[in-house]
CSV table of C-alpha atoms and ligand atoms in Angstrom, one decimal:
chain,number,residue,atom,x,y,z
E,976,UNK,CA,259.1,201.6,332.7
E,977,UNK,CA,258.1,198.4,331.0
E,978,UNK,CA,256.0,198.5,327.8
E,979,UNK,CA,252.7,196.8,327.3
E,980,UNK,CA,252.8,193.0,327.4
E,981,UNK,CA,254.4,191.5,324.4
E,982,UNK,CA,255.3,188.0,323.1
E,983,UNK,CA,258.6,186.9,321.7
E,984,UNK,CA,259.3,185.0,318.6
E,985,UNK,CA,262.7,183.3,318.8
E,986,UNK,CA,264.4,182.6,315.4
E,987,UNK,CA,266.6,179.5,315.3
E,988,UNK,CA,266.5,177.1,312.3
E,989,UNK,CA,263.7,179.0,310.6
E,990,UNK,CA,265.2,182.3,309.3
E,991,UNK,CA,262.2,183.5,307.3
E,992,UNK,CA,259.1,185.4,307.9
E,993,UNK,CA,256.9,183.6,305.3
E,994,UNK,CA,255.1,180.4,306.1
E,995,UNK,CA,256.7,180.0,309.6
E,996,UNK,CA,254.6,178.0,312.0
E,997,UNK,CA,255.6,179.5,315.4
E,998,UNK,CA,255.8,183.0,314.0
E,999,UNK,CA,252.2,182.6,312.6
E,1000,UNK,CA,250.9,181.6,316.0
E,1001,UNK,CA,252.8,184.4,317.7
E,1002,UNK,CA,251.4,187.0,315.3
E,1003,UNK,CA,247.9,185.7,316.1
E,1004,UNK,CA,248.4,185.7,319.9
E,1005,UNK,CA,246.7,189.1,320.3
E,1006,UNK,CA,250.0,190.6,321.6
E,1007,UNK,CA,252.7,192.5,319.7
E,1008,UNK,CA,255.5,190.2,318.6
E,1009,UNK,CA,259.2,191.0,319.2
E,1010,UNK,CA,261.4,188.9,316.9
E,1011,UNK,CA,264.7,187.9,318.4
E,1012,UNK,CA,267.8,186.0,317.4
E,1013,UNK,CA,270.5,184.9,319.8
E,1014,UNK,CA,274.1,184.3,318.8
E,1015,UNK,CA,274.4,181.6,321.3
E,1016,UNK,CA,277.9,181.7,322.9
E,1017,UNK,CA,277.6,178.1,323.9
E,1018,UNK,CA,277.4,177.1,320.2
E,1019,UNK,CA,279.8,179.7,318.8
E,1020,UNK,CA,282.6,178.6,321.1
E,1021,UNK,CA,282.5,175.1,319.5
E,1022,UNK,CA,283.8,176.4,316.2
E,1023,UNK,CA,287.4,175.7,315.6
E,1024,UNK,CA,288.3,178.7,313.4
E,1025,UNK,CA,287.1,182.3,313.1
E,1026,UNK,CA,286.0,181.5,309.6
E,1027,UNK,CA,282.7,179.7,309.5
E,1028,UNK,CA,280.5,179.7,306.5
E,1029,UNK,CA,277.4,178.8,308.5
E,1030,UNK,CA,277.8,181.7,310.9
E,1031,UNK,CA,278.4,184.0,307.8
E,1032,UNK,CA,275.2,182.6,306.2
E,1033,UNK,CA,273.2,183.2,309.4
E,1034,UNK,CA,274.6,186.7,309.6
E,1035,UNK,CA,273.7,187.5,306.0
E,1036,UNK,CA,270.2,186.1,306.5
E,1037,UNK,CA,269.6,188.2,309.6
E,1038,UNK,CA,270.4,191.4,307.6
E,1039,UNK,CA,267.7,190.3,305.1
E,1040,UNK,CA,265.2,189.7,307.9
E,1041,UNK,CA,266.1,193.1,309.4
E,1042,UNK,CA,265.2,194.8,306.2
E,1043,UNK,CA,261.9,192.9,305.9
E,1044,UNK,CA,261.0,193.7,309.5
E,1045,UNK,CA,261.9,197.3,308.9
E,1046,UNK,CA,259.2,197.4,306.3
E,1047,UNK,CA,256.8,196.4,309.0
E,1048,UNK,CA,258.0,199.1,311.3
E,1049,UNK,CA,259.7,196.6,313.5
E,1050,UNK,CA,263.2,195.3,314.1
E,1051,UNK,CA,265.1,192.2,315.0
E,1052,UNK,CA,266.5,192.1,318.5
E,1053,UNK,CA,269.8,190.2,318.6
E,1054,UNK,CA,271.7,188.9,321.6
E,1055,UNK,CA,275.2,187.6,321.9
E,1056,UNK,CA,275.2,185.5,325.1
E,1057,UNK,CA,273.7,182.2,326.3
E,1058,UNK,CA,269.9,182.1,325.8
E,1059,UNK,CA,269.4,182.0,329.6
E,1060,UNK,CA,271.3,185.3,330.0
E,1061,UNK,CA,269.5,186.8,327.1
E,1062,UNK,CA,266.0,186.0,328.4
E,1063,UNK,CA,266.9,187.0,331.9
E,1064,UNK,CA,267.8,190.5,330.6
E,1065,UNK,CA,264.8,190.7,328.2
E,1066,UNK,CA,262.4,189.9,331.1
E,1067,UNK,CA,263.8,192.9,333.0
E,1068,UNK,CA,263.1,195.2,330.1
E,1069,UNK,CA,259.7,193.9,329.0
E,1070,UNK,CA,256.5,192.3,330.2
E,1071,UNK,CA,256.5,189.1,328.3
E,1072,UNK,CA,253.5,186.8,328.0
E,1073,UNK,CA,255.0,184.0,326.0
E,1074,UNK,CA,258.0,182.9,324.0
E,1075,UNK,CA,257.2,181.2,320.6
E,1076,UNK,CA,259.7,179.0,318.8
E,1077,UNK,CA,259.8,176.2,316.3
E,1078,UNK,CA,260.9,172.8,317.5
E,1079,UNK,CA,264.5,171.6,317.2
E,1080,UNK,CA,265.1,167.9,317.6
E,1081,UNK,CA,268.8,167.6,318.3
E,1082,UNK,CA,269.6,166.5,321.8
E,1083,UNK,CA,271.5,169.6,322.8
E,1084,UNK,CA,268.7,171.9,321.4
E,1085,UNK,CA,266.1,169.9,323.3
E,1086,UNK,CA,268.1,170.3,326.5
E,1087,UNK,CA,268.5,174.0,325.9
E,1088,UNK,CA,264.8,174.4,325.2
E,1089,UNK,CA,263.9,172.5,328.4
E,1090,UNK,CA,266.2,174.8,330.4
E,1091,UNK,CA,264.7,177.9,328.9
E,1092,UNK,CA,261.2,176.6,329.4
E,1093,UNK,CA,261.8,176.1,333.1
E,1094,UNK,CA,263.5,179.5,333.4
E,1095,UNK,CA,260.5,181.1,331.8
E,1096,UNK,CA,258.0,179.1,333.8
E,1097,UNK,CA,259.5,180.5,337.1
E,1098,UNK,CA,258.5,183.9,335.7
E,1099,UNK,CA,255.1,182.7,334.7
E,1100,UNK,CA,255.9,183.0,331.0
E,1101,UNK,CA,254.8,180.2,328.6
E,1102,UNK,CA,257.3,178.6,326.2
E,1103,UNK,CA,255.3,177.5,323.1
E,1104,UNK,CA,256.9,175.4,320.4
E,1105,UNK,CA,255.6,174.2,317.0
E,1106,UNK,CA,256.6,171.8,314.3
E,1107,UNK,CA,258.0,173.7,311.3
E,1108,UNK,CA,261.3,172.3,309.9
E,1109,UNK,CA,259.8,168.9,308.9
E,1110,UNK,CA,256.5,167.6,307.7
E,1111,UNK,CA,256.5,164.7,310.2
E,1112,UNK,CA,258.3,164.6,313.5
E,1113,UNK,CA,258.5,162.6,316.8
E,1114,UNK,CA,255.9,159.9,316.8
E,1115,UNK,CA,254.0,161.1,313.6
E,1116,UNK,CA,255.5,158.2,311.6
E,1117,UNK,CA,255.9,155.0,313.6
E,1118,UNK,CA,255.1,151.4,313.0
E,1119,UNK,CA,251.7,149.9,314.0
E,1120,UNK,CA,253.2,148.8,317.4
E,1121,UNK,CA,254.2,152.5,317.9
E,1122,UNK,CA,257.9,151.7,317.7
E,1123,UNK,CA,260.1,153.9,315.4
E,1124,UNK,CA,261.1,152.8,312.0
E,1125,UNK,CA,264.8,152.1,311.5
E,1126,UNK,CA,264.6,151.1,307.8
E,1127,UNK,CA,264.1,153.8,305.2
E,1128,UNK,CA,261.8,152.1,302.7
E,1129,UNK,CA,258.9,151.2,305.0
E,1130,UNK,CA,259.3,154.6,306.7
E,1131,UNK,CA,259.0,156.4,303.5
E,1132,UNK,CA,256.0,154.3,302.4
E,1133,UNK,CA,254.2,155.2,305.6
E,1134,UNK,CA,255.3,158.9,305.3
E,1135,UNK,CA,253.7,159.1,301.9
E,1136,UNK,CA,250.5,157.3,303.0
E,1137,UNK,CA,250.2,159.8,305.9
E,1138,UNK,CA,250.7,162.9,303.8
E,1139,UNK,CA,247.4,164.7,303.3
E,1140,UNK,CA,247.2,168.1,301.6
E,1141,UNK,CA,246.6,169.8,305.0
E,1142,UNK,CA,250.2,169.0,306.1
E,1143,UNK,CA,251.5,171.2,303.2
E,1144,UNK,CA,249.2,174.2,303.8
E,1145,UNK,CA,251.2,177.4,304.3
E,1146,UNK,CA,251.0,179.4,307.5
E,1147,UNK,CA,249.9,182.5,305.6
E,1148,UNK,CA,250.9,185.3,307.9
E,1149,UNK,CA,251.4,188.3,305.6
E,1150,UNK,CA,248.2,190.0,306.8
E,1151,UNK,CA,249.4,189.7,310.3
E,1152,UNK,CA,252.7,191.6,309.9
E,1153,UNK,CA,251.1,194.7,311.4
E,1154,UNK,CA,251.3,192.8,314.7
E,1155,UNK,CA,255.0,193.0,315.0
E,1156,UNK,CA,256.3,195.1,318.0
E,1157,UNK,CA,256.9,198.6,316.6
E,1158,UNK,CA,260.3,200.1,317.4
E,1159,UNK,CA,263.4,201.6,315.8
E,1160,UNK,CA,266.0,199.4,314.2
E,1161,UNK,CA,268.4,197.6,316.5
E,1162,UNK,CA,271.9,197.0,315.3
E,1163,UNK,CA,273.0,193.5,314.4
E,1164,UNK,CA,276.6,192.9,315.6
E,1165,UNK,CA,279.1,192.6,312.8
E,1166,UNK,CA,280.9,189.3,312.1
E,1167,UNK,CA,284.0,190.6,313.7
E,1168,UNK,CA,282.1,191.8,316.8
E,1169,UNK,CA,281.1,188.1,317.1
E,1170,UNK,CA,284.7,187.0,316.7
E,1171,UNK,CA,284.3,185.7,313.1
E,1172,UNK,CA,285.6,186.7,309.7
E,1173,UNK,CA,284.6,186.1,306.1
E,1174,UNK,CA,285.7,182.8,304.5
E,1175,UNK,CA,287.3,183.2,301.2
E,1176,UNK,CA,286.0,181.4,298.1
E,1177,UNK,CA,282.6,180.7,299.7
E,1178,UNK,CA,279.4,181.6,297.9
E,1179,UNK,CA,275.9,180.7,299.0
E,1180,UNK,CA,273.7,178.9,296.5
E,1181,UNK,CA,270.5,180.8,295.6
E,1182,UNK,CA,267.3,179.7,297.2
E,1183,UNK,CA,265.4,178.7,294.1
E,1184,UNK,CA,263.4,175.6,293.1
E,1185,UNK,CA,264.7,175.0,289.6
E,1186,UNK,CA,261.9,172.9,287.9
E,1187,UNK,CA,264.1,171.8,285.0
E,1188,UNK,CA,266.9,170.6,287.2
E,1189,UNK,CA,264.5,168.7,289.5
E,1190,UNK,CA,262.8,167.1,286.5
E,1191,UNK,CA,266.2,165.7,285.4
E,1192,UNK,CA,267.3,164.9,289.0
E,1193,UNK,CA,266.8,161.2,288.7
E,1194,UNK,CA,269.1,160.8,285.7
E,1195,UNK,CA,271.7,163.4,286.8
E,1196,UNK,CA,272.0,163.4,290.5
E,1197,UNK,CA,274.7,160.7,290.7
E,1198,UNK,CA,277.3,162.4,288.4
E,1199,UNK,CA,279.4,164.9,290.4
E,1200,UNK,CA,280.6,166.8,287.3
E,1201,UNK,CA,277.0,167.8,286.6
E,1202,UNK,CA,275.3,170.5,288.6
E,1203,UNK,CA,272.3,168.1,288.9
E,1204,UNK,CA,271.2,168.5,292.5
E,1205,UNK,CA,269.2,171.3,294.1
E,1206,UNK,CA,271.9,172.8,296.4
E,1207,UNK,CA,269.1,173.6,298.8
E,1208,UNK,CA,270.8,172.0,301.8
E,1209,UNK,CA,271.9,175.2,303.5
E,1210,UNK,CA,268.4,176.7,303.0
E,1211,UNK,CA,266.8,173.6,304.6
E,1212,UNK,CA,269.3,173.7,307.4
E,1213,UNK,CA,268.4,177.3,308.3
E,1214,UNK,CA,264.8,177.3,307.2
E,1215,UNK,CA,265.3,180.0,304.6
E,1216,UNK,CA,263.0,177.8,302.6
E,1217,UNK,CA,259.7,176.3,303.9
E,1218,UNK,CA,259.7,172.5,303.8
E,1219,UNK,CA,256.0,172.5,303.2
E,1220,UNK,CA,256.3,174.6,300.0
E,1221,UNK,CA,259.3,172.5,298.9
E,1222,UNK,CA,257.6,169.1,299.4
E,1223,UNK,CA,254.5,170.4,297.5
E,1224,UNK,CA,256.7,171.3,294.5
E,1225,UNK,CA,258.7,168.1,294.8
E,1226,UNK,CA,255.6,166.0,294.9
E,1227,UNK,CA,254.4,167.5,291.6
E,1228,UNK,CA,257.7,167.2,289.8
E,1229,UNK,CA,259.9,164.3,290.8
E,1230,UNK,CA,259.5,161.4,293.3
E,1231,UNK,CA,263.2,160.7,293.5
E,1232,UNK,CA,263.8,164.2,294.8
E,1233,UNK,CA,260.9,163.9,297.2
E,1234,UNK,CA,262.5,160.7,298.5
E,1235,UNK,CA,265.6,162.7,299.4
E,1236,UNK,CA,263.5,165.1,301.4
E,1237,UNK,CA,262.1,162.0,303.2
E,1238,UNK,CA,265.6,160.8,303.9
E,1239,UNK,CA,266.2,164.1,305.7
E,1240,UNK,CA,263.1,163.5,307.8
E,1241,UNK,CA,264.0,159.9,308.5
E,1242,UNK,CA,267.4,160.9,309.9
E,1243,UNK,CA,265.7,163.6,312.0
E,1244,UNK,CA,263.3,161.0,313.4
E,1245,UNK,CA,266.2,158.7,314.2
E,1246,UNK,CA,267.9,161.6,316.1
E,1247,UNK,CA,264.7,162.1,318.1
E,1248,UNK,CA,264.1,158.5,318.9
E,1249,UNK,CA,267.7,157.4,319.5
E,1250,UNK,CA,269.4,160.3,321.2
E,1251,UNK,CA,272.5,158.1,322.1
E,1252,UNK,CA,273.7,159.0,318.5
E,1253,UNK,CA,274.0,162.6,319.6
E,1254,UNK,CA,276.5,161.5,322.3
E,1255,UNK,CA,279.0,160.2,319.8
E,1256,UNK,CA,277.8,156.6,320.0
E,1257,UNK,CA,277.2,154.2,317.1
E,1258,UNK,CA,273.6,153.6,316.3
E,1259,UNK,CA,274.4,149.8,316.5
E,1260,UNK,CA,276.5,149.5,319.7
E,1261,UNK,CA,278.5,146.5,318.6
E,1262,UNK,CA,280.2,148.7,316.0
E,1263,UNK,CA,281.8,150.6,318.8
E,1264,UNK,CA,284.0,147.5,319.3
E,1265,UNK,CA,285.9,148.3,316.1
E,1266,UNK,CA,289.6,149.0,316.8
E,1267,UNK,CA,290.4,152.0,314.7
E,1268,UNK,CA,294.0,152.7,313.4
E,1269,UNK,CA,293.5,156.5,313.6
E,1270,UNK,CA,296.7,157.4,311.9
E,1271,UNK,CA,297.0,161.2,312.1
E,1272,UNK,CA,299.3,161.5,309.1
E,1273,UNK,CA,296.8,159.6,306.9
E,1274,UNK,CA,293.9,161.7,308.3
E,1275,UNK,CA,295.8,164.8,307.3
E,1276,UNK,CA,296.4,163.4,303.8
E,1277,UNK,CA,292.7,162.6,303.5
E,1278,UNK,CA,291.5,166.0,304.7
E,1279,UNK,CA,293.9,167.9,302.4
E,1280,UNK,CA,292.9,165.8,299.4
E,1281,UNK,CA,296.3,164.1,299.0
E,1282,UNK,CA,295.5,160.3,299.3
E,1283,UNK,CA,296.6,159.5,295.8
E,1284,UNK,CA,293.0,158.4,295.0
E,1285,UNK,CA,291.9,161.1,292.6
E,1286,UNK,CA,288.2,160.9,293.2
E,1287,UNK,CA,288.7,161.1,297.0
E,1288,UNK,CA,291.2,164.0,296.6
E,1289,UNK,CA,288.9,165.9,294.2
E,1290,UNK,CA,286.0,165.6,296.7
E,1291,UNK,CA,288.0,166.8,299.6
E,1292,UNK,CA,289.3,169.7,297.6
E,1293,UNK,CA,285.8,170.7,296.5
E,1294,UNK,CA,284.8,170.6,300.2
E,1295,UNK,CA,287.8,172.6,301.4
E,1296,UNK,CA,287.4,175.2,298.6
E,1297,UNK,CA,283.7,175.7,298.5
E,1298,UNK,CA,282.0,174.2,301.6
E,1299,UNK,CA,280.1,171.7,299.3
E,1300,UNK,CA,280.7,168.2,298.2
E,1301,UNK,CA,278.6,166.2,295.9
E,1302,UNK,CA,276.6,163.4,297.6
E,1303,UNK,CA,278.1,160.6,295.6
E,1304,UNK,CA,281.6,161.8,296.5
E,1305,UNK,CA,280.6,162.3,300.2
E,1306,UNK,CA,279.9,158.5,300.2
E,1307,UNK,CA,283.2,157.7,298.5
E,1308,UNK,CA,285.4,159.9,300.7
E,1309,UNK,CA,283.6,158.8,303.9
E,1310,UNK,CA,283.9,155.1,303.0
E,1311,UNK,CA,287.6,155.6,302.1
E,1312,UNK,CA,288.4,157.3,305.4
E,1313,UNK,CA,286.6,154.6,307.4
E,1314,UNK,CA,287.3,151.4,305.6
E,1315,UNK,CA,290.5,152.0,303.6
E,1316,UNK,CA,292.2,154.0,306.4
E,1317,UNK,CA,290.3,152.5,309.4
E,1318,UNK,CA,290.0,156.0,310.9
E,1319,UNK,CA,287.1,156.4,313.3
E,1320,UNK,CA,284.1,157.8,311.4
E,1321,UNK,CA,283.6,160.4,314.1
E,1322,UNK,CA,286.8,162.1,312.9
E,1323,UNK,CA,285.4,162.5,309.5
E,1324,UNK,CA,282.0,163.5,310.9
E,1325,UNK,CA,283.6,166.3,312.8
E,1326,UNK,CA,285.7,167.4,309.8
E,1327,UNK,CA,282.5,167.6,307.6
E,1328,UNK,CA,280.6,169.4,310.4
E,1329,UNK,CA,283.2,172.1,310.4
E,1330,UNK,CA,283.4,172.5,306.6
E,1331,UNK,CA,280.0,171.8,305.1
E,1332,UNK,CA,277.7,174.8,304.3
E,1333,UNK,CA,274.8,172.5,304.6
E,1334,UNK,CA,276.0,170.8,307.8
E,1335,UNK,CA,273.1,169.3,309.7
E,1336,UNK,CA,273.7,167.0,312.6
E,1337,UNK,CA,271.1,164.5,311.8
E,1338,UNK,CA,272.0,164.1,308.1
E,1339,UNK,CA,275.7,164.2,308.7
E,1340,UNK,CA,275.6,161.7,311.4
E,1341,UNK,CA,273.3,159.6,309.3
E,1342,UNK,CA,275.6,159.8,306.3
E,1343,UNK,CA,278.7,158.9,308.3
E,1344,UNK,CA,277.0,156.0,310.2
E,1345,UNK,CA,275.7,154.8,306.9
E,1346,UNK,CA,279.2,154.7,305.4
E,1347,UNK,CA,280.7,153.1,308.5
E,1348,UNK,CA,277.9,150.5,308.5
E,1349,UNK,CA,277.1,151.3,312.1
E,1350,UNK,CA,273.9,153.2,311.3
E,1351,UNK,CA,270.3,152.3,310.8
E,1352,UNK,CA,269.7,151.0,307.3
E,1353,UNK,CA,273.4,151.4,306.6
E,1354,UNK,CA,275.6,149.8,303.9
E,1355,UNK,CA,276.6,146.3,305.0
E,1356,UNK,CA,280.1,146.3,306.5
E,1357,UNK,CA,281.6,144.1,303.8
E,1358,UNK,CA,280.6,146.5,301.0
E,1359,UNK,CA,283.7,148.6,300.5
E,1360,UNK,CA,283.6,151.2,297.7
E,1361,UNK,CA,286.3,150.8,295.2
E,1362,UNK,CA,287.3,154.4,294.3
E,1363,UNK,CA,288.6,153.3,290.8
E,1364,UNK,CA,285.3,151.6,289.9
E,1365,UNK,CA,283.3,154.5,291.3
E,1366,UNK,CA,285.3,156.8,289.1
E,1367,UNK,CA,284.7,154.6,286.0
E,1368,UNK,CA,281.0,154.6,286.8
E,1369,UNK,CA,280.3,158.2,287.8
E,1370,UNK,CA,283.2,160.3,286.4
E,1371,UNK,CA,284.2,158.3,283.4
E,1372,UNK,CA,285.7,161.3,281.6
E,1373,UNK,CA,287.4,162.6,284.7
E,1374,UNK,CA,285.6,165.9,284.4
E,1375,UNK,CA,285.0,166.2,288.1
E,1376,UNK,CA,288.5,165.1,289.0
E,1377,UNK,CA,290.1,167.6,286.6
E,1378,UNK,CA,287.9,170.4,287.8
E,1379,UNK,CA,289.2,170.1,291.4
E,1380,UNK,CA,292.7,168.9,290.6
E,1381,UNK,CA,293.4,171.1,287.5
E,1382,UNK,CA,296.9,169.7,286.9
E,1383,UNK,CA,295.7,166.1,287.2
E,1384,UNK,CA,297.8,163.7,285.2
E,1385,UNK,CA,296.7,160.0,285.6
E,1386,UNK,CA,300.2,158.8,284.7
E,1387,UNK,CA,302.0,161.0,287.2
E,1388,UNK,CA,299.8,161.4,290.2
E,1389,UNK,CA,300.6,161.2,294.0
E,1390,UNK,CA,301.2,157.5,294.9
E,1391,UNK,CA,298.2,156.0,296.8
E,1392,UNK,CA,298.7,156.1,300.6
E,1393,UNK,CA,297.2,152.6,300.8
E,1394,UNK,CA,296.8,149.7,298.4
E,1395,UNK,CA,293.1,149.1,297.6
E,1396,UNK,CA,293.1,145.3,297.9
E,1397,UNK,CA,295.2,145.1,301.1
E,1398,UNK,CA,293.2,147.9,302.7
E,1399,UNK,CA,290.0,146.1,301.8
E,1400,UNK,CA,291.2,142.8,303.4
E,1401,UNK,CA,292.3,144.7,306.5
E,1402,UNK,CA,288.9,146.4,306.9
E,1403,UNK,CA,287.0,143.1,306.5
E,1404,UNK,CA,289.2,141.4,309.1
E,1405,UNK,CA,288.9,144.4,311.5
E,1406,UNK,CA,285.1,144.6,311.2
E,1407,UNK,CA,284.5,140.9,311.4
E,1408,UNK,CA,286.7,140.6,314.5
E,1409,UNK,CA,284.8,143.4,316.2
E,1410,UNK,CA,281.4,142.0,315.3
E,1411,UNK,CA,282.3,138.5,316.5
E,1412,UNK,CA,282.6,139.7,320.1
T,2086,FAD,P1,269.8,167.3,296.8
T,2086,FAD,O1,270.2,166.1,296.2
T,2086,FAD,O2,269.2,168.4,295.9
T,2086,FAD,O3,268.6,166.9,297.9
T,2086,FAD,C1,267.7,167.9,298.4
T,2086,FAD,C2,267.8,167.9,299.9
T,2086,FAD,O4,267.4,166.6,300.4
T,2086,FAD,C3,269.1,168.1,300.5
T,2086,FAD,O5,269.5,169.5,300.5
T,2086,FAD,C4,269.0,167.5,301.9
T,2086,FAD,O6,268.3,168.4,302.7
T,2086,FAD,C5,268.1,166.3,301.6
T,2086,FAD,N1,268.9,165.1,301.4
T,2086,FAD,C6,269.4,164.7,300.3
T,2086,FAD,N2,270.1,163.5,300.5
T,2086,FAD,C7,270.0,163.3,301.8
T,2086,FAD,C8,270.5,162.3,302.6
T,2086,FAD,N3,271.2,161.2,302.1
T,2086,FAD,N4,270.3,162.3,303.9
T,2086,FAD,C9,269.6,163.4,304.5
T,2086,FAD,N5,269.1,164.4,303.7
T,2086,FAD,C10,269.3,164.3,302.4
T,2086,FAD,N6,273.1,166.4,304.1
T,2086,FAD,C11,272.9,167.5,304.8
T,2086,FAD,O7,271.9,168.2,304.5
T,2086,FAD,N7,273.8,167.9,305.8
T,2086,FAD,C12,274.9,167.2,306.1
T,2086,FAD,O8,275.6,167.6,307.0
T,2086,FAD,C13,275.2,166.0,305.3
T,2086,FAD,N8,276.3,165.3,305.5
T,2086,FAD,C14,276.5,164.2,304.8
T,2086,FAD,C15,277.6,163.4,305.1
T,2086,FAD,C16,277.8,162.2,304.4
T,2086,FAD,C17,279.0,161.3,304.8
T,2086,FAD,C18,276.9,161.8,303.4
T,2086,FAD,C19,277.2,160.5,302.7
T,2086,FAD,C20,275.8,162.5,303.1
T,2086,FAD,C21,275.6,163.7,303.8
T,2086,FAD,N9,274.4,164.5,303.6
T,2086,FAD,C22,274.2,165.7,304.3
T,2086,FAD,C23,273.4,164.1,302.6
T,2086,FAD,C24,273.6,164.6,301.1
T,2086,FAD,O9,274.9,164.4,300.7
T,2086,FAD,C25,273.3,166.1,301.0
T,2086,FAD,O10,272.1,166.4,301.6
T,2086,FAD,C26,273.3,166.6,299.6
T,2086,FAD,O11,274.5,166.3,298.9
T,2086,FAD,C27,273.2,168.1,299.6
T,2086,FAD,O12,273.2,168.6,298.3
T,2086,FAD,P2,271.8,169.2,297.7
T,2086,FAD,O13,271.2,170.2,298.6
T,2086,FAD,O14,272.1,169.6,296.3
T,2086,FAD,O15,270.9,167.9,297.7
């Protein structure tokens, strides 16, 4: 027999109970709320290896949510299937009035949500979605003529003008937790049930806003040997932190840091307005004319941190060992792969996607298209990072390099796989030939 009507709250990129827009609205719906999470087999099958730090992070966060929900007399219902199969089955067991979820702006997520919405509609169930992972989405920040911004500075200016305190108000839902569907604890499948295993050497950064660090962010953020950035990427990716609370703190402490949060929204807006970038295309189509060399041996050397360029190699080793790479070094390693080696930026994008703890499609694609000069507001194609000069500027005492290459000896290091000057000339010729067409 089916229970009384309930509503569903579907966790996705918002793995927290506090200040969660769709959850707040679900809890106020007048019905009991069943929280669910789906290990989406369509997504899981894309992972190349059974070790994936993001899956591990999600898994860990779900255990935390399970405990918190237990305190409310409720439990998290998990599925391990496609969302369509999950909801078909759930509808057989319960009388569902509506499914609540927070918006996700990536093309594949939009398509998934459209499919689920029509599946539910056939059963007379509403699919209600809310803005939660960004302050501004879709057409919130557009030019006067309603077209999207493609340059960061005017976008950020408008973003700041638009920001009123109301946008940062929390969805205070603590008093509503008694409205969760009351039932005994469901079991969350183990990582191995899901076909995954723990990745060695990975630890997740704490979710804390370190006021001192953020105050010094402007002076320190460019030096990879200093722990000078927030390491909140993974928490923003999975919504374990509320962007509203983070922006409110950033606003009060450091504008440079706030600007980075705005870059995140800028790239999300680009993904929304220009979905062709989600299909592997360059933001600027003429850059798809570039004839890449795509040398697999060189790609392997790059990915293993064996290019003979110490700053590039240190970055790749940091990424391989920890799932993190400092932003400055992300720019250097990406530029090296694309311009020094003339390897298609999509190869690097996919490599980072598989390794980064904070992997986020919009920011990763934005970063790679920035480095390849094919993106919106990207580095001009003729600007080619010189790894040696970057090292002199940002790792003068070789502290970062020595941390990730402990036996580093500048006089006896792997010979460079390409010569900087000739690689630079080759890149300039290749780019200018492609762009002439
Ligand atoms: P902080 O410097 O403390 O910044 C705080 C937050 O602001 C970040 O966590 C992130 O959410 C956001 N942010 C900062 N810089 C950027 C930026 N340039 N673009 C978009 N958002 C930004 N960032 C990701 O979150 N996921 C990715 O997959 C990703 N891939 C990248 C790939 C390349 C080639 C490059 C050049 C950059 C990439 N970035 C990505 C942006 C940036 O490197 C990381 O956000 C940052 O290094 C994460 O460390 P942090 O959390 O300490 O950042």
